[in-house]
Short mmCIF file of C-alpha atoms and ligand atoms in Angstrom, two decimals:
data_model
loop_
_atom_site.label_atom_id
_atom_site.label_comp_id
_atom_site.label_asym_id
_atom_site.label_seq_id
_atom_site.Cartn_x
_atom_site.Cartn_y
_atom_site.Cartn_z
CA MET A 231 148.51 111.35 93.04
CA THR A 232 148.01 115.44 94.06
CA THR A 233 146.57 117.14 91.13
CA PRO A 234 149.14 119.10 89.04
CA LYS A 235 150.18 122.69 89.68
CA LEU A 236 150.12 123.14 86.08
CA GLU A 237 148.72 121.12 83.59
CA LEU A 238 148.16 121.49 79.98
CA THR A 239 146.57 119.24 78.12
CA ASP A 240 146.49 118.97 73.60
CA VAL A 241 147.10 122.78 73.39
CA HIS A 242 146.75 123.55 69.70
CA LYS A 243 147.84 127.72 69.11
CA ARG A 244 148.38 129.34 65.19
CA PHE A 245 148.61 132.61 64.15
CA GLY A 246 147.31 132.10 60.43
CA ALA A 247 148.92 129.34 58.92
CA ASN A 248 151.94 128.70 61.37
CA ARG A 249 151.11 126.24 63.58
CA VAL A 250 153.20 127.06 66.81
CA LEU A 251 151.26 124.61 69.14
CA ASP A 252 150.29 121.88 68.05
CA GLY A 253 148.71 119.21 70.67
CA PHE A 254 150.85 120.82 73.68
CA ASP A 255 150.79 118.78 76.72
CA LEU A 256 152.80 119.33 79.82
CA SER A 257 152.66 119.26 83.52
CA VAL A 258 154.01 120.53 86.41
CA GLY A 259 153.68 119.18 89.74
CA ARG A 260 153.81 121.65 92.91
CA GLY A 261 157.12 122.25 93.99
CA GLU A 262 158.97 121.22 90.92
CA SER A 263 161.02 123.26 88.63
CA VAL A 264 160.61 122.17 84.93
CA VAL A 265 162.49 123.48 82.68
CA VAL A 266 161.22 123.21 78.88
CA LEU A 267 164.05 122.98 75.89
CA GLY A 268 163.95 123.82 72.05
CA GLY A 269 165.07 125.06 69.55
CA SER A 270 164.21 129.16 68.70
CA GLY A 271 160.92 130.20 66.92
CA THR A 272 159.45 126.89 67.94
CA GLY A 273 156.43 128.31 70.74
CA LYS A 274 158.16 128.65 73.68
CA SER A 275 156.84 132.07 74.73
CA VAL A 276 153.74 131.84 73.30
CA MET A 277 153.32 128.66 75.55
CA LEU A 278 153.71 130.72 78.28
CA LYS A 279 151.88 133.47 77.45
CA CYS A 280 149.08 131.34 76.89
CA ILE A 281 149.23 130.19 80.37
CA LEU A 282 149.24 133.90 81.56
CA GLY A 283 146.36 133.85 79.31
CA LEU A 284 147.60 136.51 77.39
CA LEU A 285 147.40 134.89 74.14
CA HIS A 286 143.63 132.48 73.56
CA PRO A 287 144.55 128.78 72.41
CA GLU A 288 142.59 127.68 70.18
CA ALA A 289 142.01 124.18 71.65
CA GLY A 290 143.14 122.59 74.56
CA SER A 291 143.25 122.72 78.76
CA ILE A 292 145.16 124.78 80.67
CA LYS A 293 144.70 124.14 84.68
CA VAL A 294 146.02 126.17 86.73
CA ASP A 295 145.42 124.17 90.59
CA GLY A 296 142.85 121.81 88.97
CA GLU A 297 141.16 124.99 87.49
CA GLU A 298 140.95 125.26 84.03
CA THR A 299 141.61 128.89 82.81
CA VAL A 300 140.92 128.98 79.18
CA GLY A 301 138.11 130.82 78.35
CA ILE A 302 137.52 132.35 81.72
CA GLY A 303 136.70 135.72 82.46
CA GLN A 304 138.44 138.66 83.54
CA ARG A 305 137.54 138.65 87.22
CA GLU A 306 139.06 134.97 87.64
CA ARG A 307 142.36 135.32 85.72
CA ASP A 308 142.98 138.53 87.96
CA ARG A 309 142.79 136.00 90.91
CA ILE A 310 144.87 133.27 89.19
CA ASN A 311 147.78 135.52 87.56
CA ARG A 312 147.68 137.44 91.17
CA GLN A 313 149.71 134.16 92.12
CA ILE A 314 152.07 133.92 88.85
CA GLY A 315 155.63 135.62 88.55
CA MET A 316 156.75 136.35 84.76
CA LEU A 317 159.70 136.83 83.83
CA PHE A 318 159.13 138.14 80.08
CA GLN A 319 162.31 137.81 77.23
CA GLY A 320 162.91 140.92 76.52
CA ALA A 321 162.46 142.26 79.80
CA ALA A 322 159.73 144.44 79.93
CA LEU A 323 160.28 146.97 82.13
CA PHE A 324 158.68 150.09 82.52
CA ASP A 325 160.11 152.96 81.12
CA SER A 326 158.21 155.53 83.05
CA LEU A 327 158.97 154.04 86.29
CA PRO A 328 162.28 154.09 88.86
CA VAL A 329 164.17 150.71 88.61
CA TRP A 330 162.50 150.24 93.14
CA GLU A 331 159.33 150.67 91.60
CA ASN A 332 159.18 148.72 88.89
CA VAL A 333 160.24 145.71 91.43
CA ALA A 334 157.74 146.89 93.33
CA PHE A 335 154.65 147.32 91.27
CA GLY A 336 153.67 144.07 92.20
CA LEU A 337 153.66 144.67 96.19
CA LEU A 338 152.25 148.10 95.58
CA ALA A 339 149.45 146.87 92.93
CA GLN A 340 147.79 144.10 95.47
CA LYS A 341 148.37 146.72 98.07
CA ARG A 342 150.56 144.92 100.33
CA CYS A 343 153.11 147.55 101.88
CA GLY A 344 153.30 151.22 101.69
CA ARG A 345 155.81 152.55 99.37
CA ARG A 346 158.32 153.30 102.07
CA SER A 347 158.85 149.66 102.59
CA ALA A 348 158.19 148.99 98.66
CA ARG A 349 161.25 150.42 98.18
CA ASP A 350 162.85 148.93 101.43
CA ARG A 351 161.89 145.20 99.84
CA ALA A 352 163.41 146.18 96.30
CA VAL A 353 166.02 147.14 97.21
CA GLU A 354 166.67 144.00 99.28
CA ILE A 355 165.76 142.13 96.51
CA LEU A 356 167.49 144.15 93.64
CA GLY A 357 170.95 142.63 95.74
CA GLN A 358 169.28 139.42 95.59
CA VAL A 359 170.04 139.38 91.68
CA GLY A 360 173.38 141.43 92.33
CA LEU A 361 171.92 144.37 92.33
CA GLY A 362 173.05 147.50 94.26
CA GLU A 363 171.35 150.48 96.28
CA ARG A 364 172.69 152.50 93.55
CA ILE A 365 170.46 151.06 90.31
CA ALA A 366 167.53 151.49 92.36
CA ASP A 367 166.47 155.28 91.37
CA LEU A 368 167.61 154.61 87.83
CA TYR A 369 164.94 154.94 84.87
CA PRO A 370 165.38 151.63 82.85
CA ALA A 371 166.63 153.14 80.09
CA GLU A 372 169.84 153.82 81.68
CA LEU A 373 170.70 149.97 82.58
CA SER A 374 172.66 147.37 80.11
CA GLY A 375 170.82 144.23 78.74
CA GLY A 376 171.95 142.05 81.67
CA MET A 377 170.72 144.78 84.35
CA ARG A 378 167.34 144.98 83.00
CA LYS A 379 167.03 140.91 82.32
CA ARG A 380 167.77 140.95 86.59
CA VAL A 381 165.89 143.58 87.42
CA GLY A 382 162.75 141.77 85.27
CA LEU A 383 163.93 138.97 87.55
CA ALA A 384 163.76 140.87 90.76
CA ARG A 385 160.16 142.32 90.04
CA ALA A 386 158.62 138.37 88.87
CA VAL A 387 159.37 137.39 92.29
CA ALA A 388 159.04 140.44 94.60
CA THR A 389 155.66 139.17 95.82
CA ARG A 390 156.98 135.53 96.25
CA PRO A 391 154.39 133.75 93.81
CA ALA A 392 153.65 130.08 94.40
CA ILE A 393 154.29 129.89 90.47
CA MET A 394 156.59 131.19 88.41
CA PHE A 395 157.59 131.97 84.88
CA PHE A 396 161.50 132.91 83.39
CA ASP A 397 161.97 132.99 80.44
CA GLU A 398 165.67 132.81 79.43
CA PRO A 399 166.79 133.98 82.67
CA THR A 400 170.18 133.93 81.61
CA THR A 401 170.58 135.27 78.80
CA GLY A 402 172.86 138.11 77.97
CA LEU A 403 174.12 137.44 81.53
CA ASP A 404 178.20 136.42 82.81
CA PRO A 405 178.66 133.11 83.89
CA ILE A 406 179.08 134.32 87.00
CA MET A 407 176.07 136.51 87.45
CA SER A 408 174.37 133.61 85.73
CA ASP A 409 175.19 131.03 88.44
CA VAL A 410 173.97 133.70 91.01
CA ILE A 411 170.38 133.83 89.39
CA ASN A 412 170.70 129.78 88.93
CA ASN A 413 171.09 130.16 92.77
CA LEU A 414 168.20 132.26 92.64
CA ILE A 415 165.63 129.89 90.89
CA CYS A 416 166.55 126.99 92.71
CA SER A 417 166.31 128.88 96.37
CA SER A 418 162.97 130.20 95.14
CA VAL A 419 161.87 126.46 94.78
CA LYS A 420 163.20 124.75 97.65
CA ASP A 421 163.04 127.24 100.47
CA LEU A 422 159.65 129.25 98.94
CA GLY A 423 158.17 125.67 97.60
CA ALA A 424 157.62 127.49 94.67
CA THR A 425 157.09 125.97 91.30
CA ALA A 426 158.97 127.68 88.75
CA LEU A 427 158.48 126.81 84.81
CA SER A 428 161.32 128.23 83.18
CA ILE A 429 162.87 128.30 79.63
CA THR A 430 166.55 128.18 78.46
CA HIS A 431 168.88 127.50 75.51
CA ASP A 432 171.25 127.25 78.60
CA ILE A 433 172.16 123.68 78.99
CA ALA A 434 174.43 124.29 82.12
CA SER A 435 171.52 126.65 83.75
CA ALA A 436 169.00 123.53 83.16
CA ARG A 437 171.28 120.85 84.64
CA LYS A 438 171.34 123.63 87.51
CA ILE A 439 167.50 124.76 88.15
CA ALA A 440 165.88 121.54 86.74
CA ASP A 441 164.03 118.95 88.71
CA ARG A 442 162.38 117.84 85.18
CA VAL A 443 163.49 118.63 81.56
CA ALA A 444 161.00 118.74 78.44
CA MET A 445 162.12 119.43 74.53
CA ILE A 446 159.69 121.46 72.73
CA TYR A 447 159.90 120.04 68.93
CA GLN A 448 157.14 121.23 66.09
CA GLY A 449 154.73 122.43 68.57
CA ARG A 450 154.94 119.53 70.97
CA ILE A 451 157.16 118.00 73.44
CA ILE A 452 158.81 114.97 71.75
CA TRP A 453 160.55 114.15 75.63
CA ALA A 454 160.57 115.08 79.20
CA GLY A 455 162.15 113.44 81.86
CA ALA A 456 164.22 113.99 85.11
CA VAL A 457 167.17 115.97 84.33
CA ALA A 458 169.58 113.23 85.10
CA GLU A 459 168.57 110.97 82.59
CA MET A 460 169.31 113.76 79.85
CA ASP A 461 172.41 112.68 78.99
CA GLN A 462 171.63 109.21 78.35
CA VAL A 463 168.36 109.16 76.45
CA ASP A 464 168.78 107.80 73.27
CA ASN A 465 165.81 110.63 71.34
CA PRO A 466 168.38 112.27 68.42
CA TYR A 467 166.85 115.55 69.03
CA VAL A 468 167.33 115.45 72.74
CA ASP A 469 171.15 114.49 72.04
CA GLN A 470 171.15 117.04 68.63
CA PHE A 471 169.97 120.08 71.36
CA ILE A 472 171.87 119.38 74.44
CA HIS A 473 175.39 119.22 72.79
CA GLY A 474 175.17 121.75 69.96
CA ARG A 475 175.52 119.98 66.82
CA ALA A 476 174.88 121.37 63.50
CA GLU A 477 173.95 118.07 62.36
CA GLY A 478 171.04 116.07 62.97
CA PRO A 479 167.26 115.14 62.76
CA ILE A 480 166.96 119.64 63.50
CA THR A 481 167.52 120.64 60.84
CA SER A 482 169.05 124.38 60.98
CA GLY A 483 166.50 127.48 61.16
CA MET A 484 163.78 125.32 59.11
CA ALA A 485 161.94 123.95 62.38
CA GLY A 486 158.76 124.36 62.38
CA MET B 142 133.82 137.25 42.39
CA PRO B 143 137.18 139.52 41.94
CA VAL B 144 135.96 142.45 42.40
CA LEU B 145 133.42 142.49 45.03
CA GLN B 146 136.16 140.76 46.86
CA PRO B 147 138.06 143.30 47.88
CA ILE B 148 134.59 145.74 48.68
CA GLY B 149 133.49 142.96 50.82
CA ARG B 150 136.89 142.74 52.79
CA MET B 151 136.90 146.12 53.49
CA PHE B 152 133.57 146.71 54.27
CA LEU B 153 134.12 143.49 56.93
CA SER B 154 137.02 145.05 58.15
CA PHE B 155 135.47 148.17 58.65
CA LEU B 156 132.64 146.92 61.03
CA GLU B 157 135.47 144.63 62.33
CA ALA B 158 137.15 147.98 63.48
CA THR B 159 133.48 150.11 64.66
CA GLY B 160 132.86 147.60 66.61
CA ARG B 161 136.82 146.92 68.38
CA LEU B 162 136.40 150.73 68.90
CA THR B 163 132.95 150.98 70.36
CA LEU B 164 134.36 147.99 72.64
CA PHE B 165 137.52 149.94 73.30
CA THR B 166 135.41 152.85 74.77
CA LEU B 167 133.15 151.15 76.52
CA VAL B 168 135.37 149.45 78.57
CA SER B 169 137.85 152.15 78.73
CA LEU B 170 134.11 154.30 80.25
CA SER B 171 133.55 151.65 82.84
CA HIS B 172 136.84 152.01 84.45
CA CYS B 173 136.79 155.51 84.45
CA VAL B 174 134.05 155.17 86.84
CA ARG B 175 134.85 151.99 89.47
CA PRO B 176 137.63 152.07 91.86
CA PRO B 177 141.05 151.71 91.87
CA PHE B 178 142.09 154.73 90.59
CA TYR B 179 145.19 156.16 90.45
CA PRO B 180 145.41 159.99 91.73
CA ARG B 181 149.13 160.12 91.15
CA LEU B 182 148.85 159.06 87.64
CA ILE B 183 145.88 161.64 86.77
CA GLY B 184 147.59 163.95 88.10
CA ARG B 185 151.02 163.37 85.91
CA GLN B 186 148.63 163.56 82.97
CA MET B 187 146.21 166.85 83.91
CA LEU B 188 149.59 168.70 84.38
CA GLU B 189 150.93 166.72 80.62
CA ILE B 190 147.52 167.80 78.63
CA GLY B 191 146.73 171.03 80.71
CA TYR B 192 149.68 172.85 82.38
CA PHE B 193 152.42 171.78 79.48
CA SER B 194 150.48 172.79 76.48
CA LEU B 195 149.78 176.14 77.86
CA PRO B 196 152.03 177.89 75.75
CA VAL B 197 151.41 176.38 72.37
CA VAL B 198 147.74 177.38 72.95
CA GLY B 199 148.21 180.37 74.74
CA LEU B 200 150.42 181.06 70.76
CA THR B 201 147.78 179.78 68.34
CA ALA B 202 145.32 181.99 70.48
CA ILE B 203 146.72 185.63 70.33
CA PHE B 204 147.44 185.04 66.71
CA THR B 205 144.21 184.33 65.74
CA GLY B 206 142.98 187.19 67.93
CA MET B 207 145.16 189.54 66.31
CA VAL B 208 144.39 188.26 62.85
CA LEU B 209 140.69 188.24 63.67
CA ALA B 210 140.78 191.39 64.31
CA LEU B 211 142.48 192.76 61.63
CA GLN B 212 140.67 190.53 58.92
CA SER B 213 136.66 191.66 59.90
CA HIS B 214 138.31 195.17 60.20
CA THR B 215 139.36 194.69 56.38
CA GLY B 216 135.48 193.24 55.73
CA PHE B 217 133.78 195.77 58.23
CA SER B 218 135.39 199.17 57.29
CA ARG B 219 133.36 198.37 53.30
CA PHE B 220 130.21 198.75 54.81
CA SER B 221 131.10 201.31 57.64
CA ALA B 222 130.23 198.56 60.31
CA GLU B 223 133.70 198.44 62.25
CA GLY B 224 132.14 198.78 65.13
CA ALA B 225 131.32 195.02 64.88
CA VAL B 226 135.12 194.03 65.37
CA ALA B 227 134.81 193.67 68.78
CA THR B 228 131.96 191.26 68.87
CA VAL B 229 132.98 189.41 66.14
CA VAL B 230 136.69 188.66 68.00
CA VAL B 231 134.83 187.48 70.37
CA LEU B 232 132.35 185.07 68.99
CA SER B 233 134.24 183.47 66.87
CA ILE B 234 136.71 182.68 69.24
CA THR B 235 134.35 181.33 72.10
CA ARG B 236 132.62 179.54 69.83
CA GLU B 237 134.29 178.14 67.45
CA LEU B 238 138.12 178.75 67.14
CA GLY B 239 139.42 178.23 70.48
CA PRO B 240 137.64 175.19 71.29
CA VAL B 241 138.36 173.46 67.39
CA LEU B 242 142.40 175.02 67.24
CA ALA B 243 143.23 174.35 70.95
CA GLY B 244 141.76 170.60 70.06
CA LEU B 245 143.79 170.25 66.86
CA MET B 246 146.60 171.71 68.47
CA VAL B 247 146.29 169.38 71.82
CA ALA B 248 145.61 166.53 69.28
CA GLY B 249 149.12 167.05 67.39
CA ARG B 250 150.98 167.65 71.15
CA ILE B 251 148.62 164.73 73.48
CA GLY B 252 147.53 162.49 71.33
CA ALA B 253 150.62 161.72 69.14
CA ALA B 254 152.28 161.28 72.49
CA MET B 255 149.63 158.76 74.27
CA ALA B 256 150.24 156.64 71.24
CA ALA B 257 153.40 156.58 70.95
CA GLU B 258 153.79 155.79 75.01
CA ILE B 259 151.36 153.45 74.47
CA GLY B 260 152.16 151.68 71.40
CA THR B 261 155.24 151.49 72.57
CA MET B 262 154.79 149.45 75.77
CA ARG B 263 152.85 147.27 73.80
CA VAL B 264 155.31 146.02 71.34
CA THR B 265 157.95 146.22 73.94
CA GLU B 266 155.23 144.04 75.98
CA GLN B 267 154.89 146.53 79.05
CA ILE B 268 151.27 145.96 78.49
CA ASP B 269 151.55 142.25 78.77
CA ALA B 270 153.83 142.74 82.06
CA LEU B 271 150.72 145.09 83.82
CA THR B 272 148.36 142.32 83.01
CA THR B 273 150.42 139.66 84.81
CA LEU B 274 150.82 142.43 87.85
CA SER B 275 147.61 142.43 88.93
CA THR B 276 147.09 146.42 87.07
CA ASN B 277 144.22 146.54 84.36
CA PRO B 278 145.90 148.49 81.94
CA TYR B 279 142.71 150.61 81.01
CA LYS B 280 142.64 151.24 84.39
CA TYR B 281 146.20 152.00 85.05
CA LEU B 282 147.09 153.63 80.76
CA VAL B 283 143.34 154.87 79.36
CA ALA B 284 141.10 155.68 82.23
CA PRO B 285 143.65 158.52 83.81
CA ARG B 286 143.98 159.52 80.34
CA LEU B 287 140.43 160.07 79.44
CA ILE B 288 139.67 161.98 83.21
CA ALA B 289 142.65 164.36 82.46
CA GLY B 290 141.24 165.21 79.05
CA VAL B 291 138.31 165.77 79.52
CA THR B 292 138.52 168.15 82.85
CA MET B 293 141.81 169.28 81.51
CA LEU B 294 140.88 171.02 77.79
CA PRO B 295 137.94 172.79 78.47
CA LEU B 296 140.15 174.85 81.13
CA LEU B 297 142.14 175.33 78.65
CA VAL B 298 139.72 176.57 75.84
CA LEU B 299 138.77 179.10 78.75
CA VAL B 300 142.25 180.70 78.74
CA ALA B 301 142.63 180.04 75.12
CA ASP B 302 139.28 182.30 75.09
CA SER B 303 140.67 185.05 77.25
CA ILE B 304 143.82 185.22 75.16
CA GLY B 305 141.96 185.36 71.76
CA VAL B 306 139.86 188.29 72.83
CA PHE B 307 142.94 189.92 74.06
CA GLY B 308 144.83 189.58 70.34
CA GLY B 309 142.32 191.16 69.26
CA TYR B 310 142.07 193.87 71.83
CA LEU B 311 145.59 194.41 70.90
CA ILE B 312 145.36 195.01 67.43
CA GLY B 313 141.84 197.15 67.74
CA VAL B 314 143.33 199.20 70.43
CA TYR B 315 146.80 199.47 69.36
CA ARG B 316 146.51 199.37 65.62
CA LEU B 317 143.08 200.36 64.76
CA ASP B 318 142.74 202.86 66.62
CA PHE B 319 139.54 201.94 68.61
CA ASN B 320 138.63 203.13 72.04
CA PRO B 321 139.90 200.79 74.66
CA ALA B 322 136.26 201.24 76.93
CA SER B 323 134.34 200.77 73.77
CA TYR B 324 135.94 198.02 72.47
CA LEU B 325 135.26 196.27 75.51
CA THR B 326 132.15 197.06 76.07
CA ARG B 327 131.68 195.97 72.45
CA THR B 328 132.96 192.76 73.68
CA TRP B 329 130.89 191.91 76.52
CA GLU B 330 127.51 193.69 74.68
CA TYR B 331 126.65 190.18 72.54
CA LEU B 332 128.29 187.88 74.37
CA GLU B 333 125.78 185.00 75.88
CA ILE B 334 126.85 182.88 78.19
CA MET B 335 125.47 180.13 75.47
CA ASP B 336 128.74 181.06 73.63
CA VAL B 337 131.15 180.23 76.05
CA VAL B 338 129.28 177.18 77.09
CA SER B 339 129.54 175.21 73.53
CA GLY B 340 132.93 176.20 73.52
CA VAL B 341 133.22 174.47 76.67
CA VAL B 342 130.77 171.81 75.71
CA LYS B 343 133.26 171.03 72.65
CA ALA B 344 135.87 171.50 74.86
CA ALA B 345 135.22 168.38 76.98
CA VAL B 346 134.36 166.09 73.48
CA TYR B 347 137.65 166.48 72.02
CA GLY B 348 139.38 166.05 75.14
CA PHE B 349 137.68 162.59 75.42
CA ILE B 350 138.50 162.40 71.16
CA ILE B 351 141.84 163.20 71.74
CA ALA B 352 143.09 160.99 74.28
CA LEU B 353 140.81 158.00 73.08
CA MET B 354 141.93 158.44 69.93
CA GLY B 355 145.87 158.08 71.69
CA CYS B 356 145.33 155.67 73.30
CA TYR B 357 143.02 153.36 71.77
CA HIS B 358 146.06 153.83 68.36
CA GLY B 359 148.24 152.47 70.89
CA TYR B 360 146.76 149.84 72.37
CA HIS B 361 145.77 148.09 69.21
CA SER B 362 149.75 149.11 67.82
CA THR B 363 151.33 145.43 66.44
CA GLY B 364 155.31 145.16 64.42
CA GLY B 365 157.78 147.51 66.46
CA ALA B 366 159.26 151.04 65.81
CA GLN B 367 157.34 151.38 62.36
CA GLY B 368 153.97 149.63 63.98
CA VAL B 369 154.20 152.82 67.00
CA GLY B 370 154.47 155.09 63.97
CA GLY B 371 151.73 154.46 62.22
CA ALA B 372 149.86 154.62 65.10
CA THR B 373 150.65 157.57 66.24
CA THR B 374 149.92 159.43 62.59
CA ASN B 375 146.18 157.64 63.11
CA ALA B 376 145.62 158.86 66.27
CA VAL B 377 146.82 162.79 65.01
CA VAL B 378 144.28 162.45 62.16
CA SER B 379 141.28 160.20 63.34
CA ALA B 380 141.01 162.76 66.43
CA SER B 381 141.78 165.87 63.89
CA ILE B 382 139.26 164.76 61.69
CA LEU B 383 136.54 163.70 64.75
CA ILE B 384 137.53 167.28 65.71
CA LEU B 385 135.95 169.01 62.57
CA THR B 386 133.31 166.20 62.41
CA PHE B 387 132.08 166.83 66.14
CA ASN B 388 132.64 170.47 65.93
CA TYR B 389 130.17 170.51 63.21
CA VAL B 390 127.28 168.21 64.90
CA ILE B 391 127.79 170.35 68.49
CA THR B 392 127.11 173.35 66.98
CA ALA B 393 124.51 172.25 64.93
CA LEU B 394 122.18 170.79 67.73
CA PHE B 395 123.44 174.24 70.31
CA PHE B 396 122.43 176.35 67.52
CA SER B 397 120.33 175.57 65.13
CA SER B 398 116.51 175.90 67.12
N1 ATP C 754 152.14 137.78 67.99
C1 ATP C 754 152.61 137.02 67.54
N2 ATP C 754 152.07 136.79 66.33
C2 ATP C 754 152.15 136.31 64.84
N3 ATP C 754 153.21 134.88 65.39
C3 ATP C 754 153.57 135.22 66.81
C4 ATP C 754 153.37 136.07 67.72
N4 ATP C 754 154.24 135.71 68.49
C5 ATP C 754 155.35 134.46 67.66
N5 ATP C 754 154.35 134.02 66.76
C6 ATP C 754 155.00 133.24 66.34
O1 ATP C 754 155.29 131.54 66.97
C7 ATP C 754 156.62 131.15 66.81
C8 ATP C 754 157.04 130.91 68.25
O2 ATP C 754 157.65 132.51 69.02
P1 ATP C 754 157.82 132.15 70.11
O3 ATP C 754 158.38 133.46 69.98
O4 ATP C 754 157.14 131.14 71.37
O5 ATP C 754 158.82 131.39 70.48
P2 ATP C 754 160.46 130.96 71.44
O6 ATP C 754 160.23 129.82 70.88
O7 ATP C 754 160.39 131.95 72.21
O8 ATP C 754 161.78 131.21 70.03
P3 ATP C 754 162.91 132.12 71.35
O9 ATP C 754 163.70 131.08 71.46
O10 ATP C 754 163.78 132.82 69.79
O11 ATP C 754 162.46 133.18 72.01
C9 ATP C 754 157.61 132.05 65.85
O12 ATP C 754 157.32 131.51 64.64
C10 ATP C 754 156.66 133.49 65.84
O13 ATP C 754 156.87 133.59 64.77
MG1 MG C 755 161.23 132.91 73.41
#
């Protein structure tokens, strides 16, 4: 068996008395696209931040390319993060920089090209997320929420990272634009051979971009399987979630 | 012991804050001297601190020089020692009032802006985004501000010194009827190089304090707009208190022997 690109084993993370991740296991193969589903506040964003080293789990192991990343030093962390692109849930664009510099930030930081060609590349990627050259020189504050999200997505994929994290890529987008973004994620995985780990509440989007789906509930993965199995599964939690029913084992708002 | 518990807790959190600040300072300093550097960002901060603070600092300095001349004239005329006005003005400005007032004004202007900007970046996850884009936030955000603070405040203070002395001259010559030439002679006569140097050293230290407090409180702010507001207040208050404390310490070091 080949080593998975990402492997989380028995990860624990809590904030005070709030156990957010409680024995979390997940593995993502090379070139695979996994979608994590789960209710609001179940720790999906926290999981991504643990992998990126922005939060430090109390226990457990997180391996990237078979290499342990929990407790490593800054230098190794920088090397590992270099191959990861992340779309933050709130986009997290740099307000002091124009849109194109946001998108090209990783390219410029890694000194892969000069400012002029970085701008050309940024405009090209903005085109792929459905944004015209006109907005390249605007500032993030001048964009709508959905536009910001797409700029964040463009920034995440600009360096063509081997691993991509998307925290709710289609939230706040219209159905057509959602599909454009889904296609972009699919093509990043299929054509560039990237590994993708996405979080979404959008079941339609999950069906389109996922090879495999995992469902998080109360700090751990309660079900994981191929996207085709999602509809036949007799797990009542998964069933309730994908059909969006208020009645079921997941009690509204009180999860966790 | 319910009485001792809060005291112990306060003491522990004090130690924790001290340790965190020390660590922050050391890490920031180490990033100031190691490449990569960001000349564009350093330049932008220098412009912000040095150039755009000129009006505020200039106005503060000229009125301070003017009021010093008036007040010391009132005082010294009671001993028939009006001739000392020019000397008192230039010494007070270069040694104390130039650096302290410029420091306090810049702390209000720049320290607050730094804390607000970095604090907003923290709570909107922009600092997290920086790290994921292979950019160290200490290098990208903190180091340029520290470098700009340490280099620009001394220049600002030299300008403030000149304007302050000019303010004293205006009042001396046009209001108190000093002879212009003799006022200037009196200004230069007793001024020593150490008076100016001590002021410039103070300014560099204040520049460091202002930038450090702005960055530190911004960097560690939590909890949305309210947290950023708190960070801004803390940055200005702590920078002001440290400036006044270090003003005494540096004065004692320079002039007590
Ligand atoms: N920095 C933090 N400090 C304290 N608690 C936190 C912090 N970040 C997250 N939490 C807590 O962790 C839990 C999970 O948060 P997280 O952001 O991962 O949710 P999520 O699954 O991404 O939800 P959503 O789908 O709404 O984005 C929440 O209960 C939240 O209160
Ligand atoms: Mg989230």
